[in-house]
Amino acid sequence: MIILGIETSCDETAAAIVQMKARLRNRAFSPTFEILSSVISSQVDIHAKTGGIVPEVAAREHIKNILPIIDQALKKASLDYHRIDVIAVTGGPGLITSLLVGAETAKVLAYTWNKPIIKVNHLEGHIYSNWLRAQDSGLKAPQFPLLALVVSGGHTELVLMKKHLDYQVIGQTRDDAAGEAFDKVAKLLGLGYPGGPIISQLAQKGKRDAFKLPRPMINENNFDFSFSGLKTAVLYLIKDRSKTKLPATRPLRIAKRVGRASYQLQANLCASFEQAAIDVLVEKTIKAAKKYKVKSVLLSGGVAANELLRESLKTKVKKELPASHFSLPTLQLCTDNAAMIAAAGYYHATYHGSEDWQKLSVDPNWELT
Ligand code: KG4
Ligand code: ZN
């Protein structure tokens, strides 16, 4: 099966061609995905100027880019559209104006090319990025029951799956998402957008115990998260001259000061914040994995690109759940892409069949369960 994936839920216009091949392994056929092409047009530079995404600007960029990106994906895969078996498109959650561009384009293509169409939840796409890894032979595909930690700019969820396409959200953030907290802290420090990659880079030069920051909800008897208090704690630290020796002016000033002391201070703040956020994510994931006795623990979403999180969760799973398998996507597949939408689309096509293009609609608040 050859799947065309289309993703426009936020600020990345993406198209990918993914082929599913059944390979014989240990006397059983196991699905193996091959990414024939994956093209992404990022709007990061545009949104960096405004310090965040302006929905109308994002939608206009998607409209400009969507057809050339799909065309490039077909050309890179050396495929004619006749070879596409199914079109998978993100139907939510996300920005309504952005989602509509991808969905309406997919519907037009389904109609004119006479192809089946499938709607995929963006978060299940992130989870299914873990199956794309199975293409590197030797790597084990995720085993059920599994626990997936989905950490992105808009979501932080712990999802239990007992079989394909079966989702039980057992924990989620009560306020800010993990990626959102990285973005907001970077903004407080005047570091730019998106905050995650900048903070984690600066954190490598900082001391992780330089500042005592809270680990919200870490010991509570549930699997929910809260990151807004952690962000506020960073804000108070920035303002608290007795601890940070910063000028009593607006926090943004500190990024503009160049001296070594200021740089080290920023690095220490980034490192202390990153450690606090990741401690909570790792601790709660391990607790849930133990409770539900899962066979695999999966990491996914934009924040899964964070090296400290990747290493910490991997080490902790190995130590505390030695019988469990740990899976994480390659760096390119952590942030938004269309290959993950195609992978999830394959399972929808196999288990549920396609949808009627005339009835396909988007839902900006589409929940996984
Ligand atoms: O999944 P994604 O590409 O888009 C959404 O679905 O939201 O995730 C984007 C988020 C942003 O908040 C970004 O700051 C964060 O992922 N991110 C990171 C890193 N790379 C991206 N956060 C922490 N460390 C990183 N290395
Ligand atoms: Zn995403």
mmCIF file of C-alpha atoms and ligand atoms in Angstrom:
data_model
loop_
_atom_site.group_PDB
_atom_site.id
_atom_site.type_symbol
_atom_site.label_atom_id
_atom_site.label_comp_id
_atom_site.label_asym_id
_atom_site.label_seq_id
_atom_site.Cartn_x
_atom_site.Cartn_y
_atom_site.Cartn_z
ATOM 1 C CA MET A 1 0.000 0.000 0.000
ATOM 2 C CA ILE A 2 1.285 3.465 -0.891
ATOM 3 C CA ILE A 3 -0.040 6.315 1.226
ATOM 4 C CA LEU A 4 0.132 10.057 0.589
ATOM 5 C CA GLY A 5 0.192 11.863 3.956
ATOM 6 C CA ILE A 6 -0.754 15.538 4.294
ATOM 7 C CA GLU A 7 -0.194 17.593 7.463
ATOM 8 C CA THR A 8 -1.041 21.277 8.018
ATOM 9 C CA SER A 9 -2.340 21.408 11.590
ATOM 10 C CA CYS A 10 -0.017 24.147 12.828
ATOM 11 C CA ASP A 11 2.904 25.933 11.167
ATOM 12 C CA GLU A 12 4.450 23.219 9.028
ATOM 13 C CA THR A 13 3.151 22.388 5.546
ATOM 14 C CA ALA A 14 4.095 18.747 4.991
ATOM 15 C CA ALA A 15 3.502 15.954 2.511
ATOM 16 C CA ALA A 16 5.008 12.466 2.464
ATOM 17 C CA ILE A 17 4.764 9.256 0.492
ATOM 18 C CA VAL A 18 5.032 6.137 2.643
ATOM 19 C CA GLN A 19 4.926 2.561 1.435
ATOM 20 C CA MET A 20 3.931 -0.323 3.645
ATOM 21 C CA LYS A 21 5.622 -3.587 2.854
ATOM 22 C CA ALA A 22 4.907 -6.827 4.656
ATOM 23 C CA ARG A 23 8.148 -8.574 5.581
ATOM 24 C CA LEU A 24 8.523 -12.102 6.825
ATOM 25 C CA ARG A 25 10.091 -12.052 10.278
ATOM 26 C CA ASN A 26 10.206 -15.017 12.642
ATOM 27 C CA ARG A 27 7.740 -16.849 10.416
ATOM 28 C CA ALA A 28 5.188 -14.028 10.670
ATOM 29 C CA PHE A 29 4.505 -11.110 8.380
ATOM 30 C CA SER A 30 5.241 -7.795 10.037
ATOM 31 C CA PRO A 31 4.386 -4.443 8.465
ATOM 32 C CA THR A 32 7.452 -2.421 7.577
ATOM 33 C CA PHE A 33 7.162 1.160 6.459
ATOM 34 C CA GLU A 34 9.431 2.797 3.958
ATOM 35 C CA ILE A 35 9.413 6.577 3.648
ATOM 36 C CA LEU A 36 9.710 7.221 -0.091
ATOM 37 C CA SER A 37 9.676 10.980 0.441
ATOM 38 C CA SER A 38 8.944 13.471 3.205
ATOM 39 C CA VAL A 39 8.826 17.177 2.411
ATOM 40 C CA ILE A 40 8.319 19.874 5.046
ATOM 41 C CA SER A 41 8.031 23.599 4.584
ATOM 42 C CA SER A 42 8.523 25.261 7.951
ATOM 43 C CA GLN A 43 7.149 28.693 8.779
ATOM 44 C CA VAL A 44 9.428 29.106 11.802
ATOM 45 C CA ASP A 45 11.305 32.110 10.398
ATOM 46 C CA ILE A 46 8.040 33.940 9.706
ATOM 47 C CA HIS A 47 6.565 33.256 13.155
ATOM 48 C CA ALA A 48 9.859 34.003 14.930
ATOM 49 C CA LYS A 49 9.344 37.660 13.975
ATOM 50 C CA THR A 50 6.091 37.795 15.968
ATOM 51 C CA GLY A 51 7.332 35.523 18.770
ATOM 52 C CA GLY A 52 4.598 32.960 18.039
ATOM 53 C CA ILE A 53 2.097 31.781 15.468
ATOM 54 C CA VAL A 54 -0.422 34.190 13.968
ATOM 55 C CA PRO A 55 -3.146 31.794 12.666
ATOM 56 C CA GLU A 56 -4.097 33.816 9.610
ATOM 57 C CA VAL A 57 -0.479 34.174 8.536
ATOM 58 C CA ALA A 58 0.015 30.409 8.996
ATOM 59 C CA ALA A 59 -3.038 29.618 6.843
ATOM 60 C CA ARG A 60 -1.903 31.918 4.053
ATOM 61 C CA GLU A 61 1.504 30.226 4.001
ATOM 62 C CA HIS A 62 -0.135 26.773 3.885
ATOM 63 C CA ILE A 63 -2.266 27.860 0.915
ATOM 64 C CA LYS A 64 0.844 29.098 -0.897
ATOM 65 C CA ASN A 65 2.860 25.972 -0.185
ATOM 66 C CA ILE A 66 0.552 22.975 -0.120
ATOM 67 C CA LEU A 67 0.427 22.085 -3.841
ATOM 68 C CA PRO A 68 4.149 22.605 -4.531
ATOM 69 C CA ILE A 69 4.950 20.481 -1.436
ATOM 70 C CA ILE A 70 2.695 17.609 -2.579
ATOM 71 C CA ASP A 71 4.190 17.870 -6.060
ATOM 72 C CA GLN A 72 7.713 17.701 -4.601
ATOM 73 C CA ALA A 73 6.787 14.674 -2.471
ATOM 74 C CA LEU A 74 5.579 12.807 -5.579
ATOM 75 C CA LYS A 75 8.657 13.794 -7.584
ATOM 76 C CA LYS A 76 11.089 12.822 -4.802
ATOM 77 C CA ALA A 77 9.397 9.443 -4.529
ATOM 78 C CA SER A 78 9.549 9.134 -8.358
ATOM 79 C CA LEU A 79 5.870 8.336 -8.369
ATOM 80 C CA ASP A 80 2.936 9.250 -10.506
ATOM 81 C CA TYR A 81 -0.274 9.962 -8.583
ATOM 82 C CA HIS A 82 -1.860 6.838 -10.096
ATOM 83 C CA ARG A 83 0.327 4.764 -7.775
ATOM 84 C CA ILE A 84 -1.167 6.315 -4.612
ATOM 85 C CA ASP A 85 -3.578 3.908 -2.915
ATOM 86 C CA VAL A 86 -4.910 6.187 -0.211
ATOM 87 C CA ILE A 87 -4.691 9.806 0.991
ATOM 88 C CA ALA A 88 -4.324 10.398 4.747
ATOM 89 C CA VAL A 89 -4.811 13.906 6.108
ATOM 90 C CA THR A 90 -4.686 15.498 9.558
ATOM 91 C CA GLY A 91 -8.217 16.367 10.710
ATOM 92 C CA GLY A 92 -7.322 17.877 14.131
ATOM 93 C CA PRO A 93 -6.474 18.967 16.719
ATOM 94 C CA GLY A 94 -4.847 22.183 15.578
ATOM 95 C CA LEU A 95 -5.556 25.634 14.208
ATOM 96 C CA ILE A 96 -8.846 25.533 12.315
ATOM 97 C CA THR A 97 -7.624 27.780 9.502
ATOM 98 C CA SER A 98 -4.483 25.670 9.040
ATOM 99 C CA LEU A 99 -6.334 22.331 9.226
ATOM 100 C CA LEU A 100 -8.815 23.428 6.581
ATOM 101 C CA VAL A 101 -6.089 24.013 3.988
ATOM 102 C CA GLY A 102 -4.759 20.444 4.246
ATOM 103 C CA ALA A 103 -8.183 18.816 4.501
ATOM 104 C CA GLU A 104 -9.748 20.714 1.594
ATOM 105 C CA THR A 105 -6.708 20.030 -0.587
ATOM 106 C CA ALA A 106 -6.871 16.325 0.301
ATOM 107 C CA LYS A 107 -10.589 16.256 -0.550
ATOM 108 C CA VAL A 108 -10.027 17.873 -3.936
ATOM 109 C CA LEU A 109 -7.290 15.336 -4.700
ATOM 110 C CA ALA A 110 -9.432 12.416 -3.515
ATOM 111 C CA TYR A 111 -12.228 13.560 -5.811
ATOM 112 C CA THR A 112 -10.171 14.355 -8.891
ATOM 113 C CA TRP A 113 -7.787 11.382 -8.571
ATOM 114 C CA ASN A 114 -10.608 9.090 -7.422
ATOM 115 C CA LYS A 115 -8.726 7.885 -4.324
ATOM 116 C CA PRO A 116 -9.956 6.855 -0.881
ATOM 117 C CA ILE A 117 -9.376 9.422 1.874
ATOM 118 C CA ILE A 118 -8.700 8.946 5.593
ATOM 119 C CA LYS A 119 -8.741 11.427 8.451
ATOM 120 C CA VAL A 120 -5.988 11.085 11.056
ATOM 121 C CA ASN A 121 -5.721 12.645 14.516
ATOM 122 C CA HIS A 122 -2.500 14.654 14.770
ATOM 123 C CA LEU A 123 -1.628 13.063 18.133
ATOM 124 C CA GLU A 124 -2.066 9.518 16.837
ATOM 125 C CA GLY A 125 0.208 10.589 13.993
ATOM 126 C CA HIS A 126 2.874 11.489 16.565
ATOM 127 C CA ILE A 127 2.406 8.107 18.284
ATOM 128 C CA TYR A 128 2.656 6.246 14.958
ATOM 129 C CA SER A 129 5.955 7.965 14.118
ATOM 130 C CA ASN A 130 7.320 5.150 16.290
ATOM 131 C CA TRP A 131 6.251 2.517 13.743
ATOM 132 C CA LEU A 132 8.152 4.296 11.000
ATOM 133 C CA ARG A 133 11.335 3.375 12.825
ATOM 134 C CA ALA A 134 10.670 -0.303 12.272
ATOM 135 C CA GLN A 135 11.945 0.277 8.750
ATOM 136 C CA ASP A 136 15.490 0.023 10.152
ATOM 137 C CA SER A 137 15.582 -3.732 10.270
ATOM 138 C CA GLY A 138 16.526 -5.136 13.632
ATOM 139 C CA LEU A 139 14.508 -2.565 15.563
ATOM 140 C CA LYS A 140 11.551 -4.025 17.346
ATOM 141 C CA ALA A 141 8.116 -2.575 16.530
ATOM 142 C CA PRO A 142 6.142 -1.372 19.591
ATOM 143 C CA GLN A 143 4.340 -4.143 21.489
ATOM 144 C CA PHE A 144 0.855 -3.930 23.051
ATOM 145 C CA PRO A 145 -0.153 -2.972 25.655
ATOM 146 C CA LEU A 146 1.934 0.145 25.350
ATOM 147 C CA LEU A 147 2.189 3.536 26.948
ATOM 148 C CA ALA A 148 2.895 6.570 24.767
ATOM 149 C CA LEU A 149 4.063 9.902 26.139
ATOM 150 C CA VAL A 150 3.021 12.555 23.603
ATOM 151 C CA VAL A 151 4.762 15.869 24.238
ATOM 152 C CA SER A 152 4.246 18.679 21.751
ATOM 153 C CA GLY A 153 3.631 22.408 21.588
ATOM 154 C CA GLY A 154 -0.085 21.956 22.250
ATOM 155 C CA HIS A 155 -0.355 18.655 24.133
ATOM 156 C CA THR A 156 1.135 16.585 26.942
ATOM 157 C CA GLU A 157 -0.633 13.248 27.193
ATOM 158 C CA LEU A 158 -0.013 9.771 28.505
ATOM 159 C CA VAL A 159 -1.863 7.357 26.243
ATOM 160 C CA LEU A 160 -2.470 3.683 26.919
ATOM 161 C CA MET A 161 -2.975 1.491 23.832
ATOM 162 C CA LYS A 162 -4.078 -2.135 24.059
ATOM 163 C CA LYS A 163 -4.267 -2.561 20.304
ATOM 164 C CA HIS A 164 -3.924 -0.500 17.125
ATOM 165 C CA LEU A 165 -6.041 2.686 17.032
ATOM 166 C CA ASP A 166 -7.324 2.075 20.561
ATOM 167 C CA TYR A 167 -6.506 5.046 22.792
ATOM 168 C CA GLN A 168 -7.094 5.644 26.475
ATOM 169 C CA VAL A 169 -5.779 8.979 27.722
ATOM 170 C CA ILE A 170 -4.736 8.230 31.305
ATOM 171 C CA GLY A 171 -3.097 11.588 32.008
ATOM 172 C CA GLN A 172 -2.755 15.029 30.487
ATOM 173 C CA THR A 173 -1.703 18.553 31.279
ATOM 174 C CA ARG A 174 -4.098 20.683 33.281
ATOM 175 C CA ASP A 175 -2.705 23.925 31.867
ATOM 176 C CA ASP A 176 0.309 24.522 29.592
ATOM 177 C CA ALA A 177 1.723 21.773 27.389
ATOM 178 C CA ALA A 178 5.386 20.811 27.865
ATOM 179 C CA GLY A 179 6.457 22.381 24.542
ATOM 180 C CA GLU A 180 4.425 25.487 25.349
ATOM 181 C CA ALA A 181 6.334 25.822 28.647
ATOM 182 C CA PHE A 182 9.658 25.652 26.767
ATOM 183 C CA ASP A 183 8.364 28.280 24.310
ATOM 184 C CA LYS A 184 7.099 30.592 27.070
ATOM 185 C CA VAL A 185 10.261 30.357 29.178
ATOM 186 C CA ALA A 186 12.348 31.136 26.077
ATOM 187 C CA LYS A 187 10.138 34.164 25.481
ATOM 188 C CA LEU A 188 10.617 35.338 29.091
ATOM 189 C CA LEU A 189 14.369 35.099 28.546
ATOM 190 C CA GLY A 190 14.119 36.866 25.189
ATOM 191 C CA LEU A 191 15.617 33.876 23.395
ATOM 192 C CA GLY A 192 13.283 33.577 20.403
ATOM 193 C CA TYR A 193 10.851 31.050 18.938
ATOM 194 C CA PRO A 194 10.439 28.074 19.069
ATOM 195 C CA GLY A 195 11.903 27.842 22.548
ATOM 196 C CA GLY A 196 12.550 24.103 22.903
ATOM 197 C CA PRO A 197 15.637 23.735 20.704
ATOM 198 C CA ILE A 198 17.145 27.052 21.945
ATOM 199 C CA ILE A 199 16.627 26.207 25.627
ATOM 200 C CA SER A 200 18.041 22.703 25.311
ATOM 201 C CA GLN A 201 21.108 24.012 23.473
ATOM 202 C CA LEU A 202 21.791 26.709 26.068
ATOM 203 C CA ALA A 203 21.056 24.275 28.906
ATOM 204 C CA GLN A 204 24.083 22.204 27.900
ATOM 205 C CA LYS A 205 26.301 25.057 29.136
ATOM 206 C CA GLY A 206 24.378 25.535 32.382
ATOM 207 C CA LYS A 207 24.208 23.971 35.843
ATOM 208 C CA ARG A 208 21.090 21.877 36.328
ATOM 209 C CA ASP A 209 21.009 22.489 40.094
ATOM 210 C CA ALA A 210 21.790 26.218 39.925
ATOM 211 C CA PHE A 211 18.197 27.138 40.800
ATOM 212 C CA LYS A 212 15.704 25.244 42.886
ATOM 213 C CA LEU A 213 12.560 24.938 40.766
ATOM 214 C CA PRO A 214 9.315 23.084 41.532
ATOM 215 C CA ARG A 215 8.399 19.713 39.983
ATOM 216 C CA PRO A 216 4.603 20.273 39.826
ATOM 217 C CA MET A 217 2.359 17.267 40.585
ATOM 218 C CA ILE A 218 5.317 14.869 40.596
ATOM 219 C CA ASN A 219 4.163 13.042 43.728
ATOM 220 C CA GLU A 220 0.418 13.231 43.157
ATOM 221 C CA ASN A 221 -1.488 10.027 42.794
ATOM 222 C CA ASN A 222 -2.561 10.578 39.175
ATOM 223 C CA PHE A 223 -0.900 10.859 35.765
ATOM 224 C CA ASP A 224 -1.731 14.489 35.042
ATOM 225 C CA PHE A 225 0.797 17.268 34.519
ATOM 226 C CA SER A 226 0.970 21.009 35.131
ATOM 227 C CA PHE A 227 3.650 23.258 33.652
ATOM 228 C CA SER A 228 2.278 26.746 34.132
ATOM 229 C CA GLY A 229 3.539 26.964 37.766
ATOM 230 C CA LEU A 230 7.019 25.958 36.661
ATOM 231 C CA LYS A 231 7.025 28.711 34.046
ATOM 232 C CA THR A 232 5.846 31.243 36.668
ATOM 233 C CA ALA A 233 8.597 30.090 39.038
ATOM 234 C CA VAL A 234 11.131 30.938 36.310
ATOM 235 C CA LEU A 235 9.485 34.339 35.869
ATOM 236 C CA TYR A 236 9.807 35.075 39.623
ATOM 237 C CA LEU A 237 13.441 34.015 39.541
ATOM 238 C CA ILE A 238 14.130 36.387 36.672
ATOM 239 C CA LYS A 239 12.484 39.189 38.614
ATOM 240 C CA ASP A 240 14.127 38.307 41.922
ATOM 241 C CA ARG A 241 17.299 40.371 41.883
ATOM 242 C CA SER A 242 18.586 38.923 45.137
ATOM 243 C CA LYS A 243 18.966 35.510 43.485
ATOM 244 C CA THR A 244 19.736 36.322 39.876
ATOM 245 C CA LYS A 245 21.399 39.737 40.271
ATOM 246 C CA LEU A 246 19.571 40.895 37.169
ATOM 247 C CA PRO A 247 18.727 44.549 36.548
ATOM 248 C CA ALA A 248 15.308 45.431 37.914
ATOM 249 C CA THR A 249 14.051 46.236 34.444
ATOM 250 C CA ARG A 250 11.898 44.182 32.113
ATOM 251 C CA PRO A 251 13.030 40.541 31.926
ATOM 252 C CA LEU A 252 13.575 40.716 28.187
ATOM 253 C CA ARG A 253 16.531 43.008 28.841
ATOM 254 C CA ILE A 254 18.705 40.155 30.060
ATOM 255 C CA ALA A 255 18.910 38.521 26.659
ATOM 256 C CA LYS A 256 20.156 41.710 25.151
ATOM 257 C CA ARG A 257 23.006 42.087 27.641
ATOM 258 C CA VAL A 258 26.031 40.379 26.291
ATOM 259 C CA GLY A 259 28.457 39.870 29.182
ATOM 260 C CA ARG A 260 29.647 36.412 30.239
ATOM 261 C CA ALA A 261 27.874 36.537 33.599
ATOM 262 C CA SER A 262 24.526 37.158 31.915
ATOM 263 C CA TYR A 263 25.082 34.324 29.438
ATOM 264 C CA GLN A 264 25.945 31.902 32.244
ATOM 265 C CA LEU A 265 22.898 33.019 34.176
ATOM 266 C CA GLN A 266 20.638 32.324 31.213
ATOM 267 C CA ALA A 267 22.282 28.942 30.693
ATOM 268 C CA ASN A 268 21.767 28.051 34.373
ATOM 269 C CA LEU A 269 18.125 29.087 34.226
ATOM 270 C CA CYS A 270 17.591 27.025 31.050
ATOM 271 C CA ALA A 271 19.340 23.981 32.523
ATOM 272 C CA SER A 272 17.416 24.161 35.815
ATOM 273 C CA PHE A 273 14.088 24.598 34.000
ATOM 274 C CA GLU A 274 14.782 21.795 31.540
ATOM 275 C CA GLN A 275 15.770 19.406 34.326
ATOM 276 C CA ALA A 276 12.602 20.201 36.324
ATOM 277 C CA ALA A 277 10.280 19.716 33.330
ATOM 278 C CA ILE A 278 11.928 16.468 32.305
ATOM 279 C CA ASP A 279 12.034 15.051 35.837
ATOM 280 C CA VAL A 280 8.237 15.318 35.957
ATOM 281 C CA LEU A 281 7.702 13.825 32.480
ATOM 282 C CA VAL A 282 10.002 10.863 33.174
ATOM 283 C CA GLU A 283 8.758 10.164 36.709
ATOM 284 C CA LYS A 284 5.077 10.123 35.741
ATOM 285 C CA THR A 285 5.647 8.052 32.616
ATOM 286 C CA ILE A 286 7.541 5.383 34.569
ATOM 287 C CA LYS A 287 4.872 5.324 37.296
ATOM 288 C CA ALA A 288 2.116 4.815 34.702
ATOM 289 C CA ALA A 289 4.108 2.196 32.766
ATOM 290 C CA LYS A 290 4.531 0.200 35.985
ATOM 291 C CA LYS A 291 0.869 0.477 36.936
ATOM 292 C CA TYR A 292 -0.398 -0.691 33.543
ATOM 293 C CA LYS A 293 2.370 -3.296 33.102
ATOM 294 C CA VAL A 294 3.052 -2.231 29.532
ATOM 295 C CA LYS A 295 5.318 -4.088 27.134
ATOM 296 C CA SER A 296 6.497 -0.929 25.334
ATOM 297 C CA VAL A 297 7.049 2.686 26.344
ATOM 298 C CA LEU A 298 6.905 5.182 23.454
ATOM 299 C CA LEU A 299 8.062 8.772 23.287
ATOM 300 C CA SER A 300 6.720 11.159 20.622
ATOM 301 C CA GLY A 301 5.929 14.765 19.678
ATOM 302 C CA GLY A 302 8.157 17.805 19.142
ATOM 303 C CA VAL A 303 9.587 17.750 22.693
ATOM 304 C CA ALA A 304 10.729 14.159 22.054
ATOM 305 C CA ALA A 305 13.557 15.813 20.085
ATOM 306 C CA ASN A 306 14.969 16.924 23.436
ATOM 307 C CA GLU A 307 18.193 14.999 24.085
ATOM 308 C CA LEU A 308 17.879 15.064 27.871
ATOM 309 C CA LEU A 309 14.354 13.648 27.713
ATOM 310 C CA ARG A 310 15.358 10.964 25.192
ATOM 311 C CA GLU A 311 18.308 9.827 27.282
ATOM 312 C CA SER A 312 16.638 10.131 30.702
ATOM 313 C CA LEU A 313 13.535 8.155 29.720
ATOM 314 C CA LYS A 314 15.567 5.505 27.939
ATOM 315 C CA THR A 315 17.849 5.030 30.959
ATOM 316 C CA LYS A 316 14.963 4.962 33.417
ATOM 317 C CA VAL A 317 12.951 2.418 31.395
ATOM 318 C CA LYS A 318 16.023 0.189 31.162
ATOM 319 C CA LYS A 319 16.615 0.436 34.916
ATOM 320 C CA GLU A 320 13.083 0.299 36.300
ATOM 321 C CA LEU A 321 11.265 -1.724 33.637
ATOM 322 C CA PRO A 322 13.963 -4.044 32.265
ATOM 323 C CA ALA A 323 11.405 -6.286 30.556
ATOM 324 C CA SER A 324 9.842 -3.378 28.639
ATOM 325 C CA HIS A 325 10.861 -2.144 25.241
ATOM 326 C CA PHE A 326 11.558 1.577 24.727
ATOM 327 C CA SER A 327 10.871 3.252 21.392
ATOM 328 C CA LEU A 328 11.432 6.777 20.152
ATOM 329 C CA PRO A 329 11.310 8.322 16.669
ATOM 330 C CA THR A 330 14.350 9.651 14.819
ATOM 331 C CA LEU A 331 14.884 13.379 15.401
ATOM 332 C CA GLN A 332 13.339 14.379 12.037
ATOM 333 C CA LEU A 333 10.169 12.426 12.860
ATOM 334 C CA CYS A 334 9.614 14.014 16.298
ATOM 335 C CA THR A 335 8.455 17.418 15.086
ATOM 336 C CA ASP A 336 5.503 17.794 12.724
ATOM 337 C CA ASN A 337 5.756 15.808 9.496
ATOM 338 C CA ALA A 338 3.406 13.997 7.127
ATOM 339 C CA ALA A 339 5.095 10.567 7.181
ATOM 340 C CA MET A 340 3.622 9.964 10.651
ATOM 341 C CA ILE A 341 0.141 10.853 9.324
ATOM 342 C CA ALA A 342 0.612 8.357 6.478
ATOM 343 C CA ALA A 343 1.690 5.629 8.940
ATOM 344 C CA ALA A 344 -1.402 6.100 11.109
ATOM 345 C CA GLY A 345 -3.461 6.326 7.894
ATOM 346 C CA TYR A 346 -2.241 2.862 6.898
ATOM 347 C CA TYR A 347 -3.760 1.325 10.041
ATOM 348 C CA HIS A 348 -7.039 3.223 9.567
ATOM 349 C CA ALA A 349 -7.245 2.029 5.962
ATOM 350 C CA THR A 350 -6.525 -1.548 7.047
ATOM 351 C CA TYR A 351 -8.859 -1.727 10.045
ATOM 352 C CA HIS A 352 -11.676 0.711 9.247
ATOM 353 C CA GLY A 353 -11.529 1.483 5.532
ATOM 354 C CA SER A 354 -11.780 4.939 4.046
ATOM 355 C CA GLU A 355 -14.222 7.815 4.525
ATOM 356 C CA ASP A 356 -16.556 9.667 2.213
ATOM 357 C CA TRP A 357 -14.695 12.801 1.083
ATOM 358 C CA GLN A 358 -17.936 14.770 1.110
ATOM 359 C CA LYS A 359 -18.394 14.078 4.827
ATOM 360 C CA LEU A 360 -14.809 14.664 5.915
ATOM 361 C CA SER A 361 -14.579 17.659 8.242
ATOM 362 C CA VAL A 362 -11.900 19.006 10.563
ATOM 363 C CA ASP A 363 -12.134 19.456 14.341
ATOM 364 C CA PRO A 364 -9.649 21.844 16.005
ATOM 365 C CA ASN A 365 -10.366 20.227 19.409
ATOM 366 C CA TRP A 366 -10.458 16.587 18.320
ATOM 367 C CA GLU A 367 -9.576 14.463 21.352
ATOM 368 C CA LEU A 368 -7.822 11.151 21.027
ATOM 369 C CA THR A 369 -10.156 9.097 23.174
HETATM 370 O O1 KG4 B 1 4.957 18.354 17.597
HETATM 371 P P1 KG4 B 1 5.397 19.721 17.280
HETATM 372 O O2 KG4 B 1 6.343 19.895 16.128
HETATM 373 O O3 KG4 B 1 4.169 20.652 17.013
HETATM 374 C C1 KG4 B 1 2.973 20.524 17.742
HETATM 375 O O4 KG4 B 1 2.212 19.576 17.466
HETATM 376 O O5 KG4 B 1 2.801 21.364 18.651
HETATM 377 O O6 KG4 B 1 6.046 20.311 18.611
HETATM 378 C C2 KG4 B 1 6.548 21.607 18.669
HETATM 379 C C3 KG4 B 1 7.064 21.854 20.082
HETATM 380 C C4 KG4 B 1 7.458 23.307 20.327
HETATM 381 O O7 KG4 B 1 6.843 23.742 21.519
HETATM 382 C C5 KG4 B 1 8.968 23.233 20.467
HETATM 383 O O8 KG4 B 1 9.496 24.214 21.335
HETATM 384 C C6 KG4 B 1 9.172 21.831 21.016
HETATM 385 O O9 KG4 B 1 8.232 21.048 20.321
HETATM 386 N N1 KG4 B 1 10.532 21.324 20.796
HETATM 387 C C7 KG4 B 1 11.400 21.035 21.796
HETATM 388 C C8 KG4 B 1 12.608 20.644 21.177
HETATM 389 N N2 KG4 B 1 12.427 20.686 19.820
HETATM 390 C C9 KG4 B 1 11.148 21.105 19.603
HETATM 391 N N3 KG4 B 1 11.247 21.108 23.131
HETATM 392 C C10 KG4 B 1 12.296 20.769 23.891
HETATM 393 N N4 KG4 B 1 13.505 20.407 23.385
HETATM 394 C C11 KG4 B 1 13.693 20.323 22.051
HETATM 395 N N5 KG4 B 1 14.894 19.947 21.572
HETATM 396 ZN ZN ZN B 2 2.720 18.007 16.441
#
